[in-house]
Amino acid sequence: MGNKILTFGEIIMRLSPPGHRTMKQSHEMEFFFGGTELNVAASLATMGCEVKHVSCVSDDFVGESALAFVKSFGIDPSFITKNEHPLGLYFLEVGSSVRASRIAYNRLNGSFANIEAGNTDWEKAVEDCCYFHWTGISPGISESAYKTLKEGLLKAREMGIEVTADPAYRSNLWKYGKSGKEVLKELVGYSTVFIGGVNEINEILGTQFSPDKEGFLKACRELTQQVPSIHKIFDKIRIGVTASSQQTRGRALIDGDYFETELLEVSPVVDRIGTGDAFVAGLIYGLQHFDDEKALHFANAACAIKHTILGDINYSSAEDILEVMAGDSGGRIKR
């Protein structure tokens, strides 16, 4: 087994009015490439990891631009295919203070939604990999994305690769006739590390555990009983004071042992998009380099620092994150 990391998911374009303007008051847009799993891949690559990404983009200059963006991080694009469908995109109005951010998606008929199952050489894709990361967004986009992901998960488990699952349930997806909760439970069954909390467990299992510590512990025990392949559970807690002020904390249950991080506060927030992905990337990096408890602290620091970075990607190095983790959050100029 190697040390590379494999991610699977949509490459999507984000369009935002500059600053904190609303769409109604702006006549121009800034664009960023991202996507939940690509955000994880790019952050890991920035921290020095070798990463491969599996996806599908449009066969036009927009898709070429997206590929150039992926390559700029040193991510291996060998398993990114193209088709005639347009690249998925979403519009974001960035909120401030008491005004919340708003998002509108246009992705269900995009290039990734039309990825073809059977077209990915998963045996080659998982070669030399030690982690494979997926989220619940991808199988919700289309049935072909679900089937393609399932092929990869089966191959990863066959090869003994650790599979990290962030089974985010998005009710506005899942338009193709399958039950999102049933599919997510099935795919989590091919995974080994669960990244989510009580809400995600309740969605998948149909339970009603409370979000406090006791509820988290009960939910975790129920999850591992119903899905025995899961042996580590990590949860990110974000407390939104306002759109401009956020607090983050991490907690975990591993082999019956519970631990949590300190609370980190970020104010003012520059960009909330991609902060959960930064947590995941920090966690995967941490699991490769540290013990489980330190990995959780590293993930929480990565999540906090991403709140200060514009765009979808956490451009922080491992050294930057370690400094925040060590308490260096004063923001002094480095000379």
XYZ file of C-alpha atoms in Angstrom:
335
model
C 0.000 0.000 0.000
C 1.307 3.451 -0.913
C 0.859 6.864 0.659
C -1.263 8.626 -1.969
C -4.780 9.936 -1.348
C -7.684 9.488 -3.764
C -10.739 11.757 -3.878
C -13.915 11.503 -5.956
C -16.336 14.314 -6.691
C -17.569 17.192 -8.806
C -15.412 20.105 -9.913
C -17.823 23.023 -9.745
C -17.558 26.735 -10.518
C -18.613 29.282 -7.896
C -19.844 32.710 -9.008
C -20.067 35.517 -6.455
C -20.616 39.282 -6.550
C -17.423 40.938 -5.281
C -17.146 41.944 -1.657
C -20.332 41.358 0.279
C -22.701 42.654 -2.403
C -26.013 41.075 -3.301
C -26.718 39.929 -6.853
C -29.211 42.797 -7.307
C -26.613 45.480 -6.665
C -23.746 43.992 -8.683
C -22.957 43.845 -12.409
C -19.870 41.651 -12.162
C -18.922 38.280 -10.720
C -15.807 36.676 -9.288
C -15.415 32.984 -10.037
C -13.621 30.220 -8.171
C -13.264 26.526 -8.938
C -14.006 24.148 -6.090
C -16.245 21.296 -5.075
C -16.340 19.564 -1.727
C -13.990 16.700 -2.540
C -11.733 18.819 -4.755
C -11.386 21.285 -1.878
C -10.116 18.400 0.249
C -7.745 17.248 -2.491
C -6.303 20.735 -3.086
C -5.797 21.371 0.627
C -3.999 18.029 1.036
C -1.813 18.781 -1.986
C -0.974 22.190 -0.517
C 0.171 20.415 2.640
C 2.503 18.247 0.573
C 0.456 15.086 0.024
C 0.293 13.174 -3.261
C -3.315 13.270 -4.421
C -5.379 11.851 -7.299
C -8.857 13.113 -8.155
C -11.602 11.270 -10.056
C -14.191 13.460 -11.768
C -15.687 14.591 -15.095
C -15.583 18.091 -16.603
C -17.005 19.786 -19.683
C -15.230 19.303 -22.997
C -14.729 23.035 -23.645
C -12.563 25.938 -22.509
C -14.335 26.035 -19.143
C -13.467 22.394 -18.515
C -9.901 23.074 -19.649
C -9.679 25.939 -17.160
C -10.967 23.654 -14.416
C -8.334 21.048 -15.331
C -5.613 23.705 -15.296
C -6.752 24.679 -11.802
C -6.536 21.066 -10.623
C -3.074 20.659 -12.151
C -1.859 23.882 -10.495
C -1.930 22.074 -7.134
C 0.024 19.101 -8.438
C -3.063 16.876 -8.224
C -2.945 13.911 -10.602
C -5.739 14.528 -13.173
C -5.328 11.202 -14.999
C -8.789 9.997 -13.919
C -10.730 13.145 -14.838
C -12.782 12.523 -17.978
C -14.697 14.939 -20.234
C -18.144 15.005 -21.811
C -20.339 17.414 -23.782
C -22.328 18.652 -20.778
C -21.566 22.049 -19.182
C -19.566 22.325 -15.985
C -21.762 22.529 -12.879
C -21.879 25.883 -11.108
C -23.420 27.704 -8.181
C -24.097 31.297 -7.212
C -23.138 32.615 -3.778
C -24.087 35.852 -2.073
C -21.640 36.262 0.818
C -23.432 37.396 3.965
C -22.162 39.676 6.682
C -23.044 40.144 10.348
C -26.802 39.448 10.705
C -27.319 38.847 6.935
C -26.857 35.181 6.049
C -25.091 33.928 2.933
C -27.294 32.480 0.158
C -26.520 29.783 -2.427
C -28.302 28.669 -5.613
C -27.002 25.548 -7.445
C -27.036 24.608 -11.125
C -25.440 21.171 -11.170
C -27.959 18.382 -11.737
C -27.476 18.375 -15.532
C -23.775 19.177 -15.544
C -20.750 17.211 -16.708
C -20.198 15.409 -13.400
C -23.888 14.450 -13.165
C -23.372 12.686 -16.496
C -20.194 10.816 -15.552
C -20.403 7.289 -16.978
C -20.185 4.289 -14.665
C -17.680 1.735 -15.892
C -15.416 4.345 -17.483
C -13.008 4.708 -14.547
C -10.124 2.274 -14.141
C -10.551 2.015 -10.388
C -7.840 -0.603 -9.994
C -5.365 1.881 -11.432
C -6.916 4.806 -9.556
C -6.545 3.221 -6.099
C -3.024 1.982 -6.841
C -0.467 3.263 -4.279
C -3.245 4.883 -2.211
C -3.740 4.623 1.533
C -6.916 6.781 1.785
C -9.989 7.213 -0.421
C -12.308 10.100 0.461
C -15.936 10.585 -0.603
C -18.930 12.652 0.508
C -22.682 12.220 0.390
C -23.002 15.028 -2.145
C -21.620 12.984 -5.058
C -24.089 10.062 -5.005
C -26.943 12.554 -4.604
C -26.173 14.331 -7.870
C -27.085 11.462 -10.215
C -27.476 7.696 -10.403
C -24.411 7.403 -12.632
C -22.328 9.301 -10.054
C -23.627 6.922 -7.377
C -22.760 3.852 -9.460
C -19.291 5.188 -10.288
C -18.576 5.926 -6.634
C -19.795 2.491 -5.558
C -17.403 0.865 -8.024
C -14.533 2.787 -6.467
C -15.534 2.005 -2.899
C -15.761 -1.710 -3.611
C -12.286 -1.671 -5.164
C -10.867 0.357 -2.250
C -12.242 -2.062 0.325
C -10.956 -5.015 -1.716
C -7.484 -3.435 -1.589
C -7.678 -2.713 2.159
C -7.566 1.066 1.752
C -8.913 3.308 4.519
C -12.114 4.950 3.282
C -13.151 8.258 4.825
C -16.857 9.066 4.547
C -18.347 12.529 4.968
C -21.974 11.513 4.342
C -23.462 14.988 4.049
C -27.155 14.603 3.242
C -28.510 17.331 0.940
C -32.264 17.048 0.535
C -32.238 19.339 -2.534
C -30.333 16.617 -4.405
C -31.556 13.008 -4.848
C -33.912 13.680 -7.779
C -33.381 10.361 -9.582
C -35.608 8.051 -7.572
C -33.300 6.539 -4.950
C -33.597 7.173 -1.214
C -30.646 9.287 -0.133
C -30.627 7.871 3.372
C -30.638 4.266 2.160
C -27.855 4.906 -0.357
C -25.709 6.725 2.181
C -26.080 3.910 4.699
C -25.075 1.430 2.001
C -21.981 3.415 1.012
C -20.966 4.100 4.610
C -20.927 0.312 4.931
C -17.939 0.285 2.563
C -16.133 2.915 4.643
C -13.878 2.780 7.698
C -13.677 6.364 9.030
C -16.887 8.372 9.576
C -16.601 12.164 9.504
C -19.858 13.544 10.806
C -21.890 14.088 13.920
C -25.271 13.387 15.442
C -27.240 15.036 12.624
C -25.582 12.861 9.983
C -26.016 9.678 12.026
C -29.674 10.496 12.689
C -30.257 11.082 8.968
C -28.668 7.780 7.956
C -30.058 5.564 10.714
C -33.412 7.280 11.195
C -32.633 7.854 14.884
C -33.238 10.885 17.103
C -30.159 11.242 19.267
C -29.533 14.613 20.904
C -26.550 16.777 19.835
C -24.984 16.954 23.314
C -22.036 14.808 24.382
C -24.171 11.966 25.710
C -26.242 11.927 22.525
C -23.082 11.918 20.434
C -21.704 8.920 22.312
C -24.976 7.001 21.966
C -25.203 7.853 18.267
C -21.635 6.701 17.652
C -22.209 3.394 19.428
C -25.386 2.797 17.423
C -23.570 3.596 14.178
C -20.710 1.191 14.853
C -23.201 -1.497 15.875
C -25.184 -1.145 12.644
C -22.151 -0.428 10.430
C -19.284 -2.491 11.907
C -16.772 -1.431 9.226
C -16.586 2.016 10.882
C -13.830 2.089 13.498
C -13.238 5.836 13.934
C -15.765 8.683 14.175
C -14.778 12.364 14.002
C -17.148 15.314 14.315
C -16.758 19.023 13.601
C -18.899 21.413 15.641
C -19.340 24.924 14.297
C -21.158 27.590 16.281
C -22.302 30.564 14.229
C -22.399 33.674 16.384
C -23.125 35.791 13.284
C -22.232 35.420 9.594
C -19.012 37.276 10.474
C -18.103 35.396 13.652
C -17.725 31.627 14.010
C -16.462 29.167 16.625
C -15.183 25.664 15.875
C -14.518 22.564 17.947
C -13.782 18.911 17.128
C -14.720 15.717 18.964
C -14.208 12.014 18.344
C -14.963 8.511 19.554
C -12.326 5.894 18.747
C -12.284 2.395 20.214
C -14.507 3.570 23.060
C -12.320 6.583 23.923
C -13.828 10.080 23.701
C -11.827 13.244 23.236
C -12.450 16.791 22.061
C -10.523 19.928 21.137
C -10.528 23.417 22.525
C -12.913 26.008 21.079
C -11.341 28.214 18.391
C -12.972 31.542 17.551
C -12.685 33.315 14.191
C -13.821 36.917 13.832
C -14.205 38.466 11.359
C -14.907 35.618 8.951
C -13.622 36.154 5.393
C -15.228 33.079 3.774
C -17.143 30.161 5.299
C -17.228 28.079 2.105
C -14.902 25.079 2.275
C -14.301 25.211 6.025
C -15.732 21.728 6.560
C -13.572 20.471 3.701
C -10.542 22.050 5.369
C -11.428 20.093 8.515
C -11.560 16.846 6.520
C -8.266 17.532 4.751
C -6.631 18.393 8.064
C -7.974 15.193 9.557
C -6.703 12.963 6.732
C -3.301 14.669 6.859
C -3.288 14.264 10.626
C -4.192 10.575 10.480
C -1.218 10.067 8.163
C 1.255 11.953 10.359
C 0.013 12.014 13.975
C -1.949 10.002 16.503
C -5.742 10.237 16.391
C -6.107 12.903 19.075
C -3.492 15.202 17.556
C -5.081 14.617 14.134
C -8.372 15.963 15.512
C -6.667 19.082 16.921
C -4.923 19.621 13.584
C -8.236 19.293 11.725
C -9.914 21.843 13.992
C -7.072 24.325 13.452
C -7.305 23.776 9.668
C -11.031 24.467 9.798
C -10.507 27.667 11.797
C -7.795 29.079 9.539
C -9.845 28.438 6.364
C -12.443 30.948 7.632
C -9.806 33.633 6.934
C -9.127 32.638 3.289
C -11.194 33.785 0.298
C -12.429 31.089 -2.083
C -13.223 27.410 -1.680
C -9.688 26.118 -0.996
C -7.607 26.172 2.184
C -4.228 27.421 0.931
C -2.569 26.979 4.344
C 0.539 24.846 4.693
C 0.869 22.212 7.391
C 3.237 24.589 9.207
C 0.614 27.377 9.167
C -1.962 25.033 10.680
C 0.437 23.715 13.315
C 1.101 27.296 14.456
C -2.615 27.950 14.961
C -2.938 24.589 16.691
C -0.115 25.618 19.049
C -1.988 28.799 19.978
C -0.285 31.294 17.663
C -3.452 33.081 16.550
C -2.455 36.663 17.248
C -1.993 37.497 13.584
C 1.413 39.135 13.910
C 3.272 39.844 10.677
C 5.876 37.211 9.817
C 9.114 38.811 8.604
